[in-house]
Amino acid sequence: MHLSRAFLVLGLGATKAAALAVFAHFMVGNTLSYLDADWNADMTAAKLSGIDAFALNIAKGEAANAQINLAFSVANTVGFKLFFSFDYAERSHGTWGQAEVTALINTWKGSSAYYQHLSKPLVSTFEGPEFASQWGAIKSATGCFFVPDYSSKGARDGLLMAPGVPDGLFSWAAWPAGTIGMNTYGDASYMQFLAQAGKPTYMMPISPAFYTNLPNYNKNWLWQGDDLWFVRWVQVLFLTQVQTDFAPPVFAQIISWNDYGESHYIGPITAKATYAITNGGAPFNYVTNRPHDGFRSFLPFLTSLAKTGVATVGTQKVTIWYRNSAATACDQAGTVGNTCSQYQIEYAPGALAQDKIFYSALLGAPATVTISIGADTWAGVWAETPATGVGIYHGSADVSGRTGQVKVTVAGIATAVGAVSIGDCTKVNFNPYVYTENAGSSSASVDIRNHVCIRGYGAGSFFNICQFSCKIGYCPVTACVCTKIGPPPAMPTPLFKNGYPTDGNRNFDGLCGFAVNYGYKGTECSTTKPASPFTPTKSPFL
C-alpha cells in the first residue's frame, strides 16, 4: 500500500466517529437446550462487562435457531441488544437463501432489542462472499446496515465482491499466524480500503486465544494466544482513541462469547451448551472445568476507555492464565500450530504456545508482583505498565519445568490462585485455565483522549524508523505498529530539515519527512530529494 505523505504527515481526512460499540460473537447453535435463565445469565454478564450486543451466529436449518424468539424476549427484559450474523460457512443444511435472510431480518428488525446503527438494523455474516450479489436486494427489502465478514477475500477484494453494497467490513483475523505477535497491519488495510471506498465503517476483531481439536469437523490446530488478550486491547485503544490517520473503528467484536469448540469463549461455561466437543469427536474434553470468566475481569474498564477515552479503576483485580502442562509434556493429540487448511505454514504447537504463566492486574497505582509455582517463589516482572501508573499491568513468567499450585501476588492488592496445579498429563490441553481475584476499590482514573503513541515498531525495513518515530508520538498505522500509548513526550529539537526516502521508495515519504526533522539518521532517509521516486508494486508487510 502506498504510504502517502498526505495521510502520514498531515493525517488528512482523519475524523473521529461516534463512540465505539463492542459486541461478542454468540453461537446460537450451542443453545439447543437453553432456558430463559440461561439467556438471562449470558446477557446480564455481557451487559455488566460493557458489551453492547451479541452478534447472533446463525447457520441455515439448525434446530437451535428456534431459540431466536426466546433470545429476543429475554433481551427485552434485560435491556440488551442482539443482531444477526448469518453463517454462510456452516452448510450442513445448505446455504442461506436471499428470501429467508430477508424474512428473518424483517421479522426481528422492529424489536426494541435489535441493535440499530444510524437507525438501521445492523446485519453481519461469517463469510459468504460468493453470495454478496444478493445483498443489494436484501438491503433494499430490509433497510439494514450491512457489515459482512469476507475475510477470506481480504479488505480490497471483499469490497469488490459487490461494489457499493457493503456499508463496512468485519475482519475475522483476530489471531497472529505464526511466531510473530499480533499487529495492526491487517486493521490498517481494512481502514485504508474502506476509507478509499467512502465507507469507513470498520468492525475490528478481538480474541484471547484459539485452540480446536474436533476431527469430525477437520479441525485440529492452535493459533498464538498467550499475551494476545492484553496486546489486542492496547491495539484497540490506539486505533479507537489515538491514531488519526483514518476514522477509528466503529465496532469491535469479541470472538467469542461461547464458541467452546475453538476455546476462545469469554462467557461462562454452560455445560449443556458444550455438545460441539462430543459432536466434533474431540479425543478428550478440553473445555469442562477450564473457566475463562477471568478474561472479562477488565472489560468494564477497557470498554469504557475504548468508547469514551476515560475510565475509573473501581475494583482492582489480578487475573492469571496458564496451561497445566508443558507443550511437549505428553501426547499432543495431533495438534499443529497454524493450519494448512488456510494455506499457512504449520509449526509444532510448542513454537506458538509458550510454557509460561501470564498475569495482568488492574491497579490504581504501581505495585510489585510475586510468582509462586509449588515450593518456588520469586519476584515477578511487569513487562508492560500503564504510562500514567493507572490501568492494566501485564507480565509473564517461565514455568521452567516447575510443578505445583500457581499463585500470583500483587503486593497490597490480592493473590490470584490457580485451582488446578501444573503437573502430569496424558494429553496436552492447549486451552488455558483463567482465574481472577478481586481486591479493594480504587477511585483512580485515566484519560487517554490526548494520549499519543510512545512506543512502536515496524516490519522489516520499517523497524528502526518506526521505533524512532513512534516513541515521540508519530506512528502511522499503515507503516508502524504502536505497542504503548501515553501522554505526549518531550519532543527533540526540530532541525527544520526536509527528509526523503534515500532510494525514492514513496512508502517512506511521510516517515522520512517526520523523522529526519527530529534527528533520525537511519540510512532509509536522506536530506536529498530523490531523482526517481517510485511506489513498490508489492506490499512490504506480506
PDB file of N, CA and C in Angstrom, residues 467-513:
ATOM      1  N   GLN A 467      10.387   2.586  15.127  1.00  0.00           N
ATOM      2  CA  GLN A 467      10.788   2.612  16.522  1.00  0.00           C
ATOM      3  C   GLN A 467      11.151   4.036  16.954  1.00  0.00           C
ATOM      4  N   PHE A 468      11.850   4.761  16.094  1.00  0.00           N
ATOM      5  CA  PHE A 468      12.236   6.137  16.383  1.00  0.00           C
ATOM      6  C   PHE A 468      11.015   7.053  16.434  1.00  0.00           C
ATOM      7  N   SER A 469      10.165   6.960  15.439  1.00  0.00           N
ATOM      8  CA  SER A 469       9.052   7.896  15.310  1.00  0.00           C
ATOM      9  C   SER A 469       7.925   7.624  16.298  1.00  0.00           C
ATOM     10  N   CYS A 470       7.628   6.344  16.520  1.00  0.00           N
ATOM     11  CA  CYS A 470       6.511   6.012  17.408  1.00  0.00           C
ATOM     12  C   CYS A 470       6.771   6.487  18.834  1.00  0.00           C
ATOM     13  N   LYS A 471       8.017   6.457  19.285  1.00  0.00           N
ATOM     14  CA  LYS A 471       8.278   6.829  20.675  1.00  0.00           C
ATOM     15  C   LYS A 471       8.115   8.329  20.924  1.00  0.00           C
ATOM     16  N   ILE A 472       8.021   9.111  19.840  1.00  0.00           N
ATOM     17  CA  ILE A 472       7.778  10.543  20.008  1.00  0.00           C
ATOM     18  C   ILE A 472       6.447  10.956  19.380  1.00  0.00           C
ATOM     19  N   GLY A 473       5.525   9.975  19.337  1.00  0.00           N
ATOM     20  CA  GLY A 473       4.146  10.325  19.027  1.00  0.00           C
ATOM     21  C   GLY A 473       3.689  10.188  17.606  1.00  0.00           C
ATOM     22  N   TYR A 474       4.568   9.765  16.697  1.00  0.00           N
ATOM     23  CA  TYR A 474       4.160   9.651  15.302  1.00  0.00           C
ATOM     24  C   TYR A 474       4.286   8.200  14.874  1.00  0.00           C
ATOM     25  N   CYS A 475       3.148   7.514  14.757  1.00  0.00           N
ATOM     26  CA  CYS A 475       3.141   6.072  14.498  1.00  0.00           C
ATOM     27  C   CYS A 475       2.047   5.752  13.479  1.00  0.00           C
ATOM     28  N   PRO A 476       2.270   6.084  12.214  1.00  0.00           N
ATOM     29  CA  PRO A 476       1.220   5.894  11.192  1.00  0.00           C
ATOM     30  C   PRO A 476       0.819   4.433  11.059  1.00  0.00           C
ATOM     31  N   VAL A 477      -0.473   4.179  11.036  1.00  0.00           N
ATOM     32  CA  VAL A 477      -0.958   2.801  11.119  1.00  0.00           C
ATOM     33  C   VAL A 477      -0.650   1.974   9.879  1.00  0.00           C
ATOM     34  N   THR A 478      -0.443   2.606   8.741  1.00  0.00           N
ATOM     35  CA  THR A 478      -0.144   1.843   7.538  1.00  0.00           C
ATOM     36  C   THR A 478       1.306   1.392   7.479  1.00  0.00           C
ATOM     37  N   ALA A 479       2.159   1.930   8.340  1.00  0.00           N
ATOM     38  CA  ALA A 479       3.576   1.578   8.322  1.00  0.00           C
ATOM     39  C   ALA A 479       4.054   0.964   9.620  1.00  0.00           C
ATOM     40  N   CYS A 480       3.478   1.368  10.735  1.00  0.00           N
ATOM     41  CA  CYS A 480       4.012   1.015  12.055  1.00  0.00           C
ATOM     42  C   CYS A 480       2.947   0.362  12.926  1.00  0.00           C
ATOM     43  N   VAL A 481       3.414  -0.243  14.003  1.00  0.00           N
ATOM     44  CA  VAL A 481       2.532  -0.864  14.993  1.00  0.00           C
ATOM     45  C   VAL A 481       2.816  -0.218  16.340  1.00  0.00           C
ATOM     46  N   CYS A 482       1.826   0.439  16.916  1.00  0.00           N
ATOM     47  CA  CYS A 482       2.003   1.066  18.232  1.00  0.00           C
ATOM     48  C   CYS A 482       1.801   0.023  19.324  1.00  0.00           C
ATOM     49  N   THR A 483       2.712  -0.024  20.276  1.00  0.00           N
ATOM     50  CA  THR A 483       2.632  -1.007  21.358  1.00  0.00           C
ATOM     51  C   THR A 483       2.396  -0.377  22.728  1.00  0.00           C
ATOM     52  N   LYS A 484       2.418   0.962  22.805  1.00  0.00           N
ATOM     53  CA  LYS A 484       2.136   1.625  24.078  1.00  0.00           C
ATOM     54  C   LYS A 484       1.692   3.050  23.812  1.00  0.00           C
ATOM     55  N   ILE A 485       0.690   3.506  24.566  1.00  0.00           N
ATOM     56  CA  ILE A 485       0.241   4.884  24.451  1.00  0.00           C
ATOM     57  C   ILE A 485       0.464   5.594  25.777  1.00  0.00           C
ATOM     58  N   GLY A 486       0.533   6.912  25.725  1.00  0.00           N
ATOM     59  CA  GLY A 486       0.739   7.692  26.929  1.00  0.00           C
ATOM     60  C   GLY A 486       0.671   9.168  26.631  1.00  0.00           C
ATOM     61  N   PRO A 487       0.845  10.013  27.647  1.00  0.00           N
ATOM     62  CA  PRO A 487       0.856  11.453  27.425  1.00  0.00           C
ATOM     63  C   PRO A 487       1.953  11.831  26.429  1.00  0.00           C
ATOM     64  N   PRO A 488       1.767  12.926  25.693  1.00  0.00           N
ATOM     65  CA  PRO A 488       2.786  13.332  24.710  1.00  0.00           C
ATOM     66  C   PRO A 488       4.156  13.493  25.367  1.00  0.00           C
ATOM     67  N   PRO A 489       5.190  12.899  24.791  1.00  0.00           N
ATOM     68  CA  PRO A 489       6.536  13.006  25.371  1.00  0.00           C
ATOM     69  C   PRO A 489       7.189  14.335  25.006  1.00  0.00           C
ATOM     70  N   ALA A 490       8.270  14.635  25.686  1.00  0.00           N
ATOM     71  CA  ALA A 490       9.071  15.801  25.290  1.00  0.00           C
ATOM     72  C   ALA A 490       9.649  15.533  23.898  1.00  0.00           C
ATOM     73  N   MET A 491       9.501  16.494  23.012  1.00  0.00           N
ATOM     74  CA  MET A 491       9.960  16.305  21.638  1.00  0.00           C
ATOM     75  C   MET A 491      11.408  16.763  21.476  1.00  0.00           C
ATOM     76  N   PRO A 492      12.176  16.076  20.609  1.00  0.00           N
ATOM     77  CA  PRO A 492      13.515  16.578  20.281  1.00  0.00           C
ATOM     78  C   PRO A 492      13.412  17.953  19.624  1.00  0.00           C
ATOM     79  N   THR A 493      14.491  18.678  19.659  1.00  0.00           N
ATOM     80  CA  THR A 493      14.518  19.980  18.991  1.00  0.00           C
ATOM     81  C   THR A 493      14.443  19.776  17.485  1.00  0.00           C
ATOM     82  N   PRO A 494      13.469  20.401  16.823  1.00  0.00           N
ATOM     83  CA  PRO A 494      13.364  20.211  15.360  1.00  0.00           C
ATOM     84  C   PRO A 494      14.564  20.831  14.645  1.00  0.00           C
ATOM     85  N   LEU A 495      14.990  20.172  13.577  1.00  0.00           N
ATOM     86  CA  LEU A 495      16.156  20.633  12.811  1.00  0.00           C
ATOM     87  C   LEU A 495      15.755  21.448  11.592  1.00  0.00           C
ATOM     88  N   PHE A 496      14.458  21.504  11.306  1.00  0.00           N
ATOM     89  CA  PHE A 496      13.936  22.211  10.133  1.00  0.00           C
ATOM     90  C   PHE A 496      14.619  21.724   8.857  1.00  0.00           C
ATOM     91  N   LYS A 497      14.705  20.394   8.776  1.00  0.00           N
ATOM     92  CA  LYS A 497      15.259  19.751   7.584  1.00  0.00           C
ATOM     93  C   LYS A 497      14.181  18.929   6.901  1.00  0.00           C
ATOM     94  N   ASN A 498      14.229  18.911   5.598  1.00  0.00           N
ATOM     95  CA  ASN A 498      13.337  18.050   4.835  1.00  0.00           C
ATOM     96  C   ASN A 498      13.961  16.666   4.715  1.00  0.00           C
ATOM     97  N   GLY A 499      13.145  15.635   4.910  1.00  0.00           N
ATOM     98  CA  GLY A 499      13.633  14.274   4.781  1.00  0.00           C
ATOM     99  C   GLY A 499      12.953  13.554   3.630  1.00  0.00           C
ATOM    100  N   TYR A 500      13.710  12.696   2.951  1.00  0.00           N
ATOM    101  CA  TYR A 500      13.194  11.960   1.801  1.00  0.00           C
ATOM    102  C   TYR A 500      13.694  10.515   1.855  1.00  0.00           C
ATOM    103  N   PRO A 501      12.972   9.584   1.230  1.00  0.00           N
ATOM    104  CA  PRO A 501      13.492   8.221   1.130  1.00  0.00           C
ATOM    105  C   PRO A 501      14.783   8.212   0.310  1.00  0.00           C
ATOM    106  N   THR A 502      15.807   7.575   0.831  1.00  0.00           N
ATOM    107  CA  THR A 502      17.097   7.563   0.141  1.00  0.00           C
ATOM    108  C   THR A 502      16.985   6.976  -1.257  1.00  0.00           C
ATOM    109  N   ASP A 503      16.231   5.866  -1.378  1.00  0.00           N
ATOM    110  CA  ASP A 503      16.133   5.201  -2.684  1.00  0.00           C
ATOM    111  C   ASP A 503      14.908   5.637  -3.473  1.00  0.00           C
ATOM    112  N   GLY A 504      14.156   6.596  -2.946  1.00  0.00           N
ATOM    113  CA  GLY A 504      12.976   7.089  -3.656  1.00  0.00           C
ATOM    114  C   GLY A 504      11.702   6.314  -3.385  1.00  0.00           C
ATOM    115  N   ASN A 505      11.737   5.317  -2.480  1.00  0.00           N
ATOM    116  CA  ASN A 505      10.572   4.496  -2.166  1.00  0.00           C
ATOM    117  C   ASN A 505       9.517   5.340  -1.454  1.00  0.00           C
ATOM    118  N   ARG A 506       8.409   5.608  -2.138  1.00  0.00           N
ATOM    119  CA  ARG A 506       7.392   6.520  -1.596  1.00  0.00           C
ATOM    120  C   ARG A 506       6.738   5.996  -0.322  1.00  0.00           C
ATOM    121  N   ASN A 507       6.872   4.699  -0.054  1.00  0.00           N
ATOM    122  CA  ASN A 507       6.313   4.183   1.194  1.00  0.00           C
ATOM    123  C   ASN A 507       6.949   4.824   2.421  1.00  0.00           C
ATOM    124  N   PHE A 508       8.141   5.421   2.239  1.00  0.00           N
ATOM    125  CA  PHE A 508       8.832   6.066   3.357  1.00  0.00           C
ATOM    126  C   PHE A 508       8.663   7.582   3.358  1.00  0.00           C
ATOM    127  N   ASP A 509       7.876   8.124   2.440  1.00  0.00           N
ATOM    128  CA  ASP A 509       7.738   9.577   2.328  1.00  0.00           C
ATOM    129  C   ASP A 509       7.410  10.236   3.664  1.00  0.00           C
ATOM    130  N   GLY A 510       6.290   9.841   4.250  1.00  0.00           N
ATOM    131  CA  GLY A 510       5.831  10.505   5.467  1.00  0.00           C
ATOM    132  C   GLY A 510       6.761  10.297   6.643  1.00  0.00           C
ATOM    133  N   LEU A 511       7.242   9.075   6.808  1.00  0.00           N
ATOM    134  CA  LEU A 511       8.128   8.785   7.931  1.00  0.00           C
ATOM    135  C   LEU A 511       9.447   9.536   7.824  1.00  0.00           C
ATOM    136  N   CYS A 512      10.047   9.546   6.631  1.00  0.00           N
ATOM    137  CA  CYS A 512      11.306  10.278   6.476  1.00  0.00           C
ATOM    138  C   CYS A 512      11.089  11.773   6.662  1.00  0.00           C
ATOM    139  N   GLY A 513       9.959  12.270   6.164  1.00  0.00           N
ATOM    140  CA  GLY A 513       9.665  13.683   6.327  1.00  0.00           C
ATOM    141  C   GLY A 513       9.580  14.092   7.787  1.00  0.00           C
TER     142      GLY A 513
END
